[in-house]
PDB file of C-alpha atoms and ligand atoms in Angstrom:
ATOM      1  CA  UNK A   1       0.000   0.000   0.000  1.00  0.00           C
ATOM      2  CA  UNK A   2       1.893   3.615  -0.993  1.00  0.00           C
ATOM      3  CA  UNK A   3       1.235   6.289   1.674  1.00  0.00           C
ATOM      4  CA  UNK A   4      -0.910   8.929   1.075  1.00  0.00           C
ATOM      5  CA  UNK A   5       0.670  12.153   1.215  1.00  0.00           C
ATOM      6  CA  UNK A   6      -2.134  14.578   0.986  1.00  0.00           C
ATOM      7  CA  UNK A   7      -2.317  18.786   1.159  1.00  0.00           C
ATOM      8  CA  UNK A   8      -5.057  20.415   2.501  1.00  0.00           C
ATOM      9  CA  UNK A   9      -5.033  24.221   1.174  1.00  0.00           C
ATOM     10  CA  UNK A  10      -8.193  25.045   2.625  1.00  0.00           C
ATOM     11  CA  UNK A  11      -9.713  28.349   1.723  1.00  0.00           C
ATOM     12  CA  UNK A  12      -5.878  29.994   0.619  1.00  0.00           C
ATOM     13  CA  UNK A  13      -4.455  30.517  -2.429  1.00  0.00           C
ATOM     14  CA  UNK A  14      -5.704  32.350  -5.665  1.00  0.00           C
ATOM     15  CA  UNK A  15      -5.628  30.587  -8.939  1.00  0.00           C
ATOM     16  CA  UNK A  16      -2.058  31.831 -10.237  1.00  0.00           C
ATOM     17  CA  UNK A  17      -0.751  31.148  -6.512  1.00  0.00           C
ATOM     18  CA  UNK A  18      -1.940  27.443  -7.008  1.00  0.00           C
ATOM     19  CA  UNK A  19      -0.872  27.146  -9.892  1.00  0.00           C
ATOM     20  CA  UNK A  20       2.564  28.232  -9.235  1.00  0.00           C
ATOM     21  CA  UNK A  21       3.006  26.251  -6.281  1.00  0.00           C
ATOM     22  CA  UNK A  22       1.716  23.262  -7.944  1.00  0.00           C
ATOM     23  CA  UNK A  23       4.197  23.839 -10.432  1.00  0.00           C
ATOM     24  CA  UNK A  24       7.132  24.031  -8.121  1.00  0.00           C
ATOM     25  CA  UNK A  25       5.743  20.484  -5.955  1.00  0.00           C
ATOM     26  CA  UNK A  26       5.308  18.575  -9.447  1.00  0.00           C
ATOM     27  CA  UNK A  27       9.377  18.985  -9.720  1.00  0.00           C
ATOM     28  CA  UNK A  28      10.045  17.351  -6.358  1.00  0.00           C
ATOM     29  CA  UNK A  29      10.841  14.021  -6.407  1.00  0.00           C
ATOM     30  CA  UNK A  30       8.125  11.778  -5.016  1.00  0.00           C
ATOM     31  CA  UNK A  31       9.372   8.534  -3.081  1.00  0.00           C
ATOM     32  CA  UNK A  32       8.230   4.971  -5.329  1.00  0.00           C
ATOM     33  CA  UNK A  33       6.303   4.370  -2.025  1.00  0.00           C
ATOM     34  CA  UNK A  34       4.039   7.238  -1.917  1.00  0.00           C
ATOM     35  CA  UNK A  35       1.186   9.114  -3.714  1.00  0.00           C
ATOM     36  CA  UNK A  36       0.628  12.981  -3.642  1.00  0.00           C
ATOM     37  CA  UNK A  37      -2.752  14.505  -3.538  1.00  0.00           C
ATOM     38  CA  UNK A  38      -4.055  18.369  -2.833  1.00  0.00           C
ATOM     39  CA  UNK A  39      -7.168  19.665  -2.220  1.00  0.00           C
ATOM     40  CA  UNK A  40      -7.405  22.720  -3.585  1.00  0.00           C
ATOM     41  CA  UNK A  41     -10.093  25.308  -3.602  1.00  0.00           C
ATOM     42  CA  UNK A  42     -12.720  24.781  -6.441  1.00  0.00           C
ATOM     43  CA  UNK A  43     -12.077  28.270  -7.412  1.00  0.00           C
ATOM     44  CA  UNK A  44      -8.430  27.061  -8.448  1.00  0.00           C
ATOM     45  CA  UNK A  45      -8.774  23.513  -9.250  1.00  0.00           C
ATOM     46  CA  UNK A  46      -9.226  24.239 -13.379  1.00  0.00           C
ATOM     47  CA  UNK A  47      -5.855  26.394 -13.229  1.00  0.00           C
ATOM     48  CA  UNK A  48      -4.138  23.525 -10.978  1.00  0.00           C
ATOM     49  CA  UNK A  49      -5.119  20.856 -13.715  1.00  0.00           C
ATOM     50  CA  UNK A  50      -3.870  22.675 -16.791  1.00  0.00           C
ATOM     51  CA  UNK A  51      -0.725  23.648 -14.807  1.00  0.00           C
ATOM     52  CA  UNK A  52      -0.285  19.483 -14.205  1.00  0.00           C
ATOM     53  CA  UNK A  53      -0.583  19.128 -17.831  1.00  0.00           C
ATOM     54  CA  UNK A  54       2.922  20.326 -18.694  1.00  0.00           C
ATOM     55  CA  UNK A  55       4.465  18.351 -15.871  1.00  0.00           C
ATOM     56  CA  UNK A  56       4.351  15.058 -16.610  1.00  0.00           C
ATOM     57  CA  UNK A  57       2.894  14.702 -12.600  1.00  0.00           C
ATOM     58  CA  UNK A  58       1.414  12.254 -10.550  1.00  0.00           C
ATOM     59  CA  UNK A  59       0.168  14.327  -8.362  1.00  0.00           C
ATOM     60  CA  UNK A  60      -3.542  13.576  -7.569  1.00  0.00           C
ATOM     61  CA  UNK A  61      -6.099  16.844  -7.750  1.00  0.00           C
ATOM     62  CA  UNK A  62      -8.600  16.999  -5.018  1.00  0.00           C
ATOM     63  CA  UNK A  63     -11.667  18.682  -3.702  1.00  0.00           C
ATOM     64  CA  UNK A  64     -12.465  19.367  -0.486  1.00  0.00           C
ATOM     65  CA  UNK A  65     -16.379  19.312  -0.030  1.00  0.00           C
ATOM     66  CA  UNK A  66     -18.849  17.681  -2.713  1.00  0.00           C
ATOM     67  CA  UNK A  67     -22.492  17.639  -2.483  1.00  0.00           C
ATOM     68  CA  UNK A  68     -24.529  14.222  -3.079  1.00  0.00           C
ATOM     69  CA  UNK A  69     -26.380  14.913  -6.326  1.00  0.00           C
ATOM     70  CA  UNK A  70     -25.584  14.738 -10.058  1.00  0.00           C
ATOM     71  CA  UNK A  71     -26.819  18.585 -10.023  1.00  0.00           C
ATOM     72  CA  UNK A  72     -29.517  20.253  -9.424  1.00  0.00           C
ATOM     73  CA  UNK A  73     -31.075  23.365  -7.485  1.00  0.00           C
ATOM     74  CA  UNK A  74     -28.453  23.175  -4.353  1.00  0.00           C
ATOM     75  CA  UNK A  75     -27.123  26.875  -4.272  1.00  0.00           C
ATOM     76  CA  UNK A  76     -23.561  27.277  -3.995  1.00  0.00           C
ATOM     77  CA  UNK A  77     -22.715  23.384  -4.158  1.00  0.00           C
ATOM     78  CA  UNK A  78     -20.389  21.571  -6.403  1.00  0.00           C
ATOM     79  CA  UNK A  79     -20.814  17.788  -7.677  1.00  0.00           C
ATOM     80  CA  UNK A  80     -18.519  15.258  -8.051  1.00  0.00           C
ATOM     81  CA  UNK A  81     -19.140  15.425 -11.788  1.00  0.00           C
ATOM     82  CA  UNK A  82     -18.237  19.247 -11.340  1.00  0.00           C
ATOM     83  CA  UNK A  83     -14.829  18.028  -9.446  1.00  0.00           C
ATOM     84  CA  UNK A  84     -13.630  15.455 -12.213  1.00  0.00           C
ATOM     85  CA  UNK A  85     -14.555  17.726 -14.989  1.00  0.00           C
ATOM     86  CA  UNK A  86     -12.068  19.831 -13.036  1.00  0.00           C
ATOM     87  CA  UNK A  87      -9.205  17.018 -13.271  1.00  0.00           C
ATOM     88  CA  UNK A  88     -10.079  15.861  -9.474  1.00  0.00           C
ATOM     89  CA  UNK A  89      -9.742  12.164  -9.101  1.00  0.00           C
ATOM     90  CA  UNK A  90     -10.531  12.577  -4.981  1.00  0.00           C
ATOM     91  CA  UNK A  91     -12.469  14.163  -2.736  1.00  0.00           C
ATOM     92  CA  UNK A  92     -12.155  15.051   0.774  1.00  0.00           C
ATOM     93  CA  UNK A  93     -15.552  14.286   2.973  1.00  0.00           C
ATOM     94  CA  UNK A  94     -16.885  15.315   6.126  1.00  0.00           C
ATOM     95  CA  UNK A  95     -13.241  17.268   7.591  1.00  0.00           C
ATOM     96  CA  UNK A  96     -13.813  18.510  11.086  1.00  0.00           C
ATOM     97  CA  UNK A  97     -13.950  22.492   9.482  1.00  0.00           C
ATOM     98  CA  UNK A  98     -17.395  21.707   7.663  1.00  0.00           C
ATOM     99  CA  UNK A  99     -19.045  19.612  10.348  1.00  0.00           C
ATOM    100  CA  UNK A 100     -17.893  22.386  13.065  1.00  0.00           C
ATOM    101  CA  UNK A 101     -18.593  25.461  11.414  1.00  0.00           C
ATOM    102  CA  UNK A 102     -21.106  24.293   8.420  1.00  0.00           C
ATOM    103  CA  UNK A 103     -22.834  22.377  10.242  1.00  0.00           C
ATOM    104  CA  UNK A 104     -22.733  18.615   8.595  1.00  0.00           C
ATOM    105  CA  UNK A 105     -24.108  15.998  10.020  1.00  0.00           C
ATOM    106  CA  UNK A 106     -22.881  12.293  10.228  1.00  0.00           C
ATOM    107  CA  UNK A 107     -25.461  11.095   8.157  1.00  0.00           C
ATOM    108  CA  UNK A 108     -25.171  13.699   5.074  1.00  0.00           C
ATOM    109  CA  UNK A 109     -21.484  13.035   5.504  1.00  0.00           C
ATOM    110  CA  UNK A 110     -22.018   9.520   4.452  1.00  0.00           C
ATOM    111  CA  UNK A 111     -24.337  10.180   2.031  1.00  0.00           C
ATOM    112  CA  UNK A 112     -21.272  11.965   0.025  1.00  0.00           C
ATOM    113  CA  UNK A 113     -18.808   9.270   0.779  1.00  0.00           C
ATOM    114  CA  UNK A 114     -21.253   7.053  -0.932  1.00  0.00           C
ATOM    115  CA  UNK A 115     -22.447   9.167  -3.848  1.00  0.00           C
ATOM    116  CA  UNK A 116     -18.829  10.050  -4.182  1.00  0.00           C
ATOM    117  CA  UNK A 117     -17.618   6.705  -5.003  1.00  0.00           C
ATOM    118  CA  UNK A 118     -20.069   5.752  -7.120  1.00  0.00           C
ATOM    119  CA  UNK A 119     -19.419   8.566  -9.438  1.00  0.00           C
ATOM    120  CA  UNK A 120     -15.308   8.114  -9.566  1.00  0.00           C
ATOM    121  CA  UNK A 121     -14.002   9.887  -7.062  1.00  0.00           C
ATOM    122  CA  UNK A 122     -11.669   8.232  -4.564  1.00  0.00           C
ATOM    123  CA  UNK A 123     -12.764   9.413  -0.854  1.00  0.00           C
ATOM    124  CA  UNK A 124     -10.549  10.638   2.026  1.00  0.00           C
ATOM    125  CA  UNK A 125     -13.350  10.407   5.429  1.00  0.00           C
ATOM    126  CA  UNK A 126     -12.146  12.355   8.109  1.00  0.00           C
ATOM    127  CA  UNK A 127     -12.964  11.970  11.604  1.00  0.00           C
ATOM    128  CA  UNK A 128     -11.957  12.913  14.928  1.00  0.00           C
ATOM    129  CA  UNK A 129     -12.596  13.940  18.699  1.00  0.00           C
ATOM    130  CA  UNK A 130     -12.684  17.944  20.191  1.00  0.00           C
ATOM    131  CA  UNK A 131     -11.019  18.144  22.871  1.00  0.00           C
ATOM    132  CA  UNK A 132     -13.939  17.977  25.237  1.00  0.00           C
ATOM    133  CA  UNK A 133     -14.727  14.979  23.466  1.00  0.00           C
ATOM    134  CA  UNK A 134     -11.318  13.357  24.771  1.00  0.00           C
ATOM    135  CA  UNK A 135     -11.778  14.577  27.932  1.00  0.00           C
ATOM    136  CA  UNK A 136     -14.363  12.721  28.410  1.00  0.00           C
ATOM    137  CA  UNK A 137     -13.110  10.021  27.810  1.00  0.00           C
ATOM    138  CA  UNK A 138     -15.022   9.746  24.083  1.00  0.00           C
ATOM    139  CA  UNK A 139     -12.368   9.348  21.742  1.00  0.00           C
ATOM    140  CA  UNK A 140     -13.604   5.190  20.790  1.00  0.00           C
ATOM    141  CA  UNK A 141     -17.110   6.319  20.485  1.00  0.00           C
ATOM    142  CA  UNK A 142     -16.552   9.344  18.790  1.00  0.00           C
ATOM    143  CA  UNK A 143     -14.579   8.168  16.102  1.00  0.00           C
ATOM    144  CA  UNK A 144     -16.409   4.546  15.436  1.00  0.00           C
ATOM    145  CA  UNK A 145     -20.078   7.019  15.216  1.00  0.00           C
ATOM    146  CA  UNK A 146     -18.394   9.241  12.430  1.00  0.00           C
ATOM    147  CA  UNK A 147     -17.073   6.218  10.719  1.00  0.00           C
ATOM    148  CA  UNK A 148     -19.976   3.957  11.174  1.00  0.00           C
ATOM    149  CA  UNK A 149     -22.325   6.807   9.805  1.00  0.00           C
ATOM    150  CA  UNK A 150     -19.724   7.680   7.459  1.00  0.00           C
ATOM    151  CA  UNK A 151     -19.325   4.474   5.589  1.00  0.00           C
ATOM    152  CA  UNK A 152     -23.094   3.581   6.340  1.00  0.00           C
ATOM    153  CA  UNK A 153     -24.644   3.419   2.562  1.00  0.00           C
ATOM    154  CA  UNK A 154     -21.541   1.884   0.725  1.00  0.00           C
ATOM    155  CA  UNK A 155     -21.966  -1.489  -0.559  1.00  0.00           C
ATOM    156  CA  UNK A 156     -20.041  -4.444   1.548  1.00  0.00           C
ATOM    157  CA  UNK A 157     -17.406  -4.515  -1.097  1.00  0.00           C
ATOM    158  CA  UNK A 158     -15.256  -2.356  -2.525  1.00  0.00           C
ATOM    159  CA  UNK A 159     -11.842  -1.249  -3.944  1.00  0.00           C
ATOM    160  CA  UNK A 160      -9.791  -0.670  -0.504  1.00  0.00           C
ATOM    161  CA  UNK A 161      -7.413   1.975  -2.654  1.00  0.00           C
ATOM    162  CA  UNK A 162     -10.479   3.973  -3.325  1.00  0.00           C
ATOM    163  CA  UNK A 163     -11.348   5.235   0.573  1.00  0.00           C
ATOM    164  CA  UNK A 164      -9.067   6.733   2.726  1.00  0.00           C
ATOM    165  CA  UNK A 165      -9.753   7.948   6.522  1.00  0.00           C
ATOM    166  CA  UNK A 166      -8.530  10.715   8.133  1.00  0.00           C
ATOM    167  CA  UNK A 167      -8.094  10.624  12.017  1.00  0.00           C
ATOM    168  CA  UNK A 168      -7.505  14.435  12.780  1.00  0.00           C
ATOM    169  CA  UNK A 169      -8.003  15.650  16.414  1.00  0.00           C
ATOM    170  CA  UNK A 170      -9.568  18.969  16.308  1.00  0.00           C
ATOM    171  CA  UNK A 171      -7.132  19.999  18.666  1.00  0.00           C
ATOM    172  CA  UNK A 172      -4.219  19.142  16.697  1.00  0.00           C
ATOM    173  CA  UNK A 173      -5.773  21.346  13.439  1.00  0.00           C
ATOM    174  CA  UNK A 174      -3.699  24.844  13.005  1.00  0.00           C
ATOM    175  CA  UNK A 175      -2.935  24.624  16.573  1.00  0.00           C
ATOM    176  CA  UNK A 176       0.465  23.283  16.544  1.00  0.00           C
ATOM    177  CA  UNK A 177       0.108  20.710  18.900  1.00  0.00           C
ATOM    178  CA  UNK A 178       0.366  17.899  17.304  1.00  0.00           C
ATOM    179  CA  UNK A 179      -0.486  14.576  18.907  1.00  0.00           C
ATOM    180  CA  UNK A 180       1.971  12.268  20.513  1.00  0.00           C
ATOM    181  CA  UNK A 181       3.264   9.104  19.335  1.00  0.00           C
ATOM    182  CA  UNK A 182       1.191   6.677  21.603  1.00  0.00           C
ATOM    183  CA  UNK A 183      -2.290   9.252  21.577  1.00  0.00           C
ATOM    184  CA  UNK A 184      -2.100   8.751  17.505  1.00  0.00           C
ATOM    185  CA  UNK A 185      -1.410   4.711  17.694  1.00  0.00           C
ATOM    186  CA  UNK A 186      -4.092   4.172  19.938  1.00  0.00           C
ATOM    187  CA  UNK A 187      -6.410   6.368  17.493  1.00  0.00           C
ATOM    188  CA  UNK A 188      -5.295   4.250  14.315  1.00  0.00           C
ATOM    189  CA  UNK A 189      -5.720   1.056  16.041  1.00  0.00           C
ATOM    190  CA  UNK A 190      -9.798   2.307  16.756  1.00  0.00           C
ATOM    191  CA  UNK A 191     -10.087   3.493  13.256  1.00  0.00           C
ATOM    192  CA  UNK A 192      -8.811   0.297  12.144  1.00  0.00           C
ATOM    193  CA  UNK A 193     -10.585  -1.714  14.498  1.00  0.00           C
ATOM    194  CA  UNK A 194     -13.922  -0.008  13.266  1.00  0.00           C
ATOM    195  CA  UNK A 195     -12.827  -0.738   9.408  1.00  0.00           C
ATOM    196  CA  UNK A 196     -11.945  -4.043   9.670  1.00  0.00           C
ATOM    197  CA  UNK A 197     -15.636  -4.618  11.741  1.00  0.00           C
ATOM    198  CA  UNK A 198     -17.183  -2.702   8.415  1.00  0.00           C
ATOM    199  CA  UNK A 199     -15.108  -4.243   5.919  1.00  0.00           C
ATOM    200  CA  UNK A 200     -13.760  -7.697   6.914  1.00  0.00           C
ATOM    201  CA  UNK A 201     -12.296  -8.360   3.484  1.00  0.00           C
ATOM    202  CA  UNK A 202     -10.918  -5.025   2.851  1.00  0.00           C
ATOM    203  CA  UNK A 203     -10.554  -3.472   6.043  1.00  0.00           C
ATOM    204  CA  UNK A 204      -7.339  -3.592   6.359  1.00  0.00           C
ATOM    205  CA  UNK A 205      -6.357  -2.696   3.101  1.00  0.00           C
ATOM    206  CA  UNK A 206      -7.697   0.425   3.152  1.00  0.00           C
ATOM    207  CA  UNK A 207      -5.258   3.652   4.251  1.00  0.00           C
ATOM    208  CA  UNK A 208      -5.288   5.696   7.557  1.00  0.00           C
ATOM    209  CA  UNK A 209      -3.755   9.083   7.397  1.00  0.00           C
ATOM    210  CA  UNK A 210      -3.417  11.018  10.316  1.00  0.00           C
ATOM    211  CA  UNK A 211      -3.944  15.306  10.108  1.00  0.00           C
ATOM    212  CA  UNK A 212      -3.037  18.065  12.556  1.00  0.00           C
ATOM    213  CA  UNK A 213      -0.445  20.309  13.059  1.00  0.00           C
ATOM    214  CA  UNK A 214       1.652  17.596  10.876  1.00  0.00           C
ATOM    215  CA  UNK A 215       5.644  19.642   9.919  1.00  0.00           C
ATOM    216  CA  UNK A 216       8.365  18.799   8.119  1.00  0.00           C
ATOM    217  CA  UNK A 217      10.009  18.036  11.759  1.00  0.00           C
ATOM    218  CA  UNK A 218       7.648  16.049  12.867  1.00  0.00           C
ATOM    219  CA  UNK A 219       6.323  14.311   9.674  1.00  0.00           C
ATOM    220  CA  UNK A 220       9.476  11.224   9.674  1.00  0.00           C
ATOM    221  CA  UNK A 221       8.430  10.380  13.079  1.00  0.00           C
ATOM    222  CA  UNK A 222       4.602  10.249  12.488  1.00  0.00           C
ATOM    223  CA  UNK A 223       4.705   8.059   9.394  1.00  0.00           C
ATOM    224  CA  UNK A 224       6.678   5.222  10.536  1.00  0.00           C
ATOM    225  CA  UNK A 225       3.978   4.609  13.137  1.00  0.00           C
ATOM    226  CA  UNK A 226       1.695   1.898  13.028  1.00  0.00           C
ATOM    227  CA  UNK A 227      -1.295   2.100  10.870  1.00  0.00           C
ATOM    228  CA  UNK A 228      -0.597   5.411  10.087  1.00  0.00           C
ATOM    229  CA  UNK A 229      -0.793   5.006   5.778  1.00  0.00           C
ATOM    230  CA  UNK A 230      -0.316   9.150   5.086  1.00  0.00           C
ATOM    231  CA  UNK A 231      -0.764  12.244   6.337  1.00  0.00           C
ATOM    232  CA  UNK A 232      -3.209  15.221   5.565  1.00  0.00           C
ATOM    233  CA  UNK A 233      -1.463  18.593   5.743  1.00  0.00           C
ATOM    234  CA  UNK A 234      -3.000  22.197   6.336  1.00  0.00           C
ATOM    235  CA  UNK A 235      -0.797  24.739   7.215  1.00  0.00           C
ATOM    236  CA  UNK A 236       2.857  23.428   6.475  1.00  0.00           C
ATOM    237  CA  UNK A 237       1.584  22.410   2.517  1.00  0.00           C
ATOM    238  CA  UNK A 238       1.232  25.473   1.861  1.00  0.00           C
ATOM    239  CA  UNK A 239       4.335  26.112   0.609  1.00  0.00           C
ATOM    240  CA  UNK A 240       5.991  23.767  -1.990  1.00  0.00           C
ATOM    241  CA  UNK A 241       9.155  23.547  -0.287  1.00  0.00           C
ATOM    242  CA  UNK A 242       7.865  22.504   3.149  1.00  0.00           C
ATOM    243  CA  UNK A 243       5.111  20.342   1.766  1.00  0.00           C
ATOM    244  CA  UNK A 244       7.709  18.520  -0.388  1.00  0.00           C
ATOM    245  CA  UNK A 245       9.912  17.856   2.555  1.00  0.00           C
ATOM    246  CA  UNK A 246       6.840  15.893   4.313  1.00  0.00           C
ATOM    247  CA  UNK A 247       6.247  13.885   1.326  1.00  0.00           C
ATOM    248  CA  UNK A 248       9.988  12.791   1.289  1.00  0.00           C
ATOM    249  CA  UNK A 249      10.225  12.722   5.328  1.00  0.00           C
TER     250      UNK A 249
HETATM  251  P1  PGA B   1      -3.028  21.638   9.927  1.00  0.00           P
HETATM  252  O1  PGA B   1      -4.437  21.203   9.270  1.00  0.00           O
HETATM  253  O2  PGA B   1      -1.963  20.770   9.298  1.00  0.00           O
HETATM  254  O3  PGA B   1      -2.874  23.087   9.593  1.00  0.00           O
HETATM  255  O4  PGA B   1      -3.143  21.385  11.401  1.00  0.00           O
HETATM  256  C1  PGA B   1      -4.725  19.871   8.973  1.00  0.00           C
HETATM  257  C2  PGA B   1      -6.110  19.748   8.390  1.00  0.00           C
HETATM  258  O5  PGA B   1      -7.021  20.481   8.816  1.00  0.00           O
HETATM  259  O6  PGA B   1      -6.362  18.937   7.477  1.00  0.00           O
END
């Protein structure tokens, strides 16, 4: 299985300044055991393709929300037909931003894993506890009721490569504390624990990245853990360099 070394941009970067980094990451070498992806915004996905074109890249285009219909009269939405006509062959579903601040639920978060998939999108699921949420002591349940709801509607069987899950602790996003060595083993081994009950064929197949606060200092050390399959990056892929030094780490 090649790690999945994945950049979040979030809501940053115009067109040209995605572009241009894009550019600059498709000339660093990638290691014959990864995969590079980035979300970027929809806004610059288009200029992010043609910009691949020229590079003879492997890097993998991404968006970072879809909505669960071919199209239709959802107001300010984008489909995952929208995404792949963009060059996207991934999506990111369900990250802790939109279900704090947008309000998703569990439910309408599976509902795009599933619709997702079936129209040719790889998925990257991400889950995770607030801090509260660890506190008391609700890190298992937590994390097996996103992923349960998450991957509710999928079919028993299918291609492992094709969904991804990301355990990020909220309190690890943009806050520069990431999570130690033993809090983000124990974390894999429930998200694995709660893929393997989902998918006994293919559970185990399928890649775990972990997201929050990950660096180019830290990002060596968190990928040799176990069950940890990738990394999702926010702040430090922001920049070509730095991003390209995680993917190598
Ligand atoms: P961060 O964000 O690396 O800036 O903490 C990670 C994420 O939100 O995916």
């Amino acid at each position: 299985m090649k790690k999945l070394m994945a950049a979040n941009w979030k809501m940053y970067k115009t067109c040209a300044e995605a572009a241009a980094t894009l550019m600059e990451l498709a000339d660093i070498p990638v290691p014959a055991d990864r995969e590079v992806a980035v979300f970027a915004p929809f806004t610059a996905l288009l200029s992010c393709h043609e910009a691949l074109k020229g590079k003879n890249s492997a890097i993998r285009l991404g968006g970072q929300n879809c909505y669960p219909a071919k199209e239709g009269a959802f107001t300010g939405e984008v489909s995952p037909a929208m995404l792949r006509d963009c060059g996207c062959s991934l999506v990111l579903v369900g990250h802790s931003e939109r279900r704090a601040i947008l309000g998703e639920p569990d439910a309408f978060i599976g509902e795009k894993v599933a619709f997702a998939l079936a129209c040719d999108l790889d998925v990257v699921l991400c889950v995770g506890e607030t801090l509260a949420e660890r506190d008391a002591g609700k890190l298992q349940s937590v994390i097996e009721r996103q992923l349960y709801a998450g991957l509710a509607i999928l079919p028993d069987s299918i291609v492992p490569e094709r969904l991804s899950i990301a355990y990020e602790p909220v309190w690890a996003i943009g806050t520069g504390r990431v999570a130690g060595s033993v809090e983000i083993e124990e974390a894999h081994r429930l998200v694995r624990g709660a893929l393997r009950a989902r998918f006994p064929i293919q559970g185990d197949a399928m890649r775990i990245l972990y997201g929050g606060s990950v660096k180019p200092e830290n990002a060596g050390e968190i990928i040799k853990l176990d069950n940890v399959n990738g990394v999702l990056v926010g702040g430090a892929s922001l920049q070509a360099k730095s991003f390209g030094r995680i993917v190598a780490a």
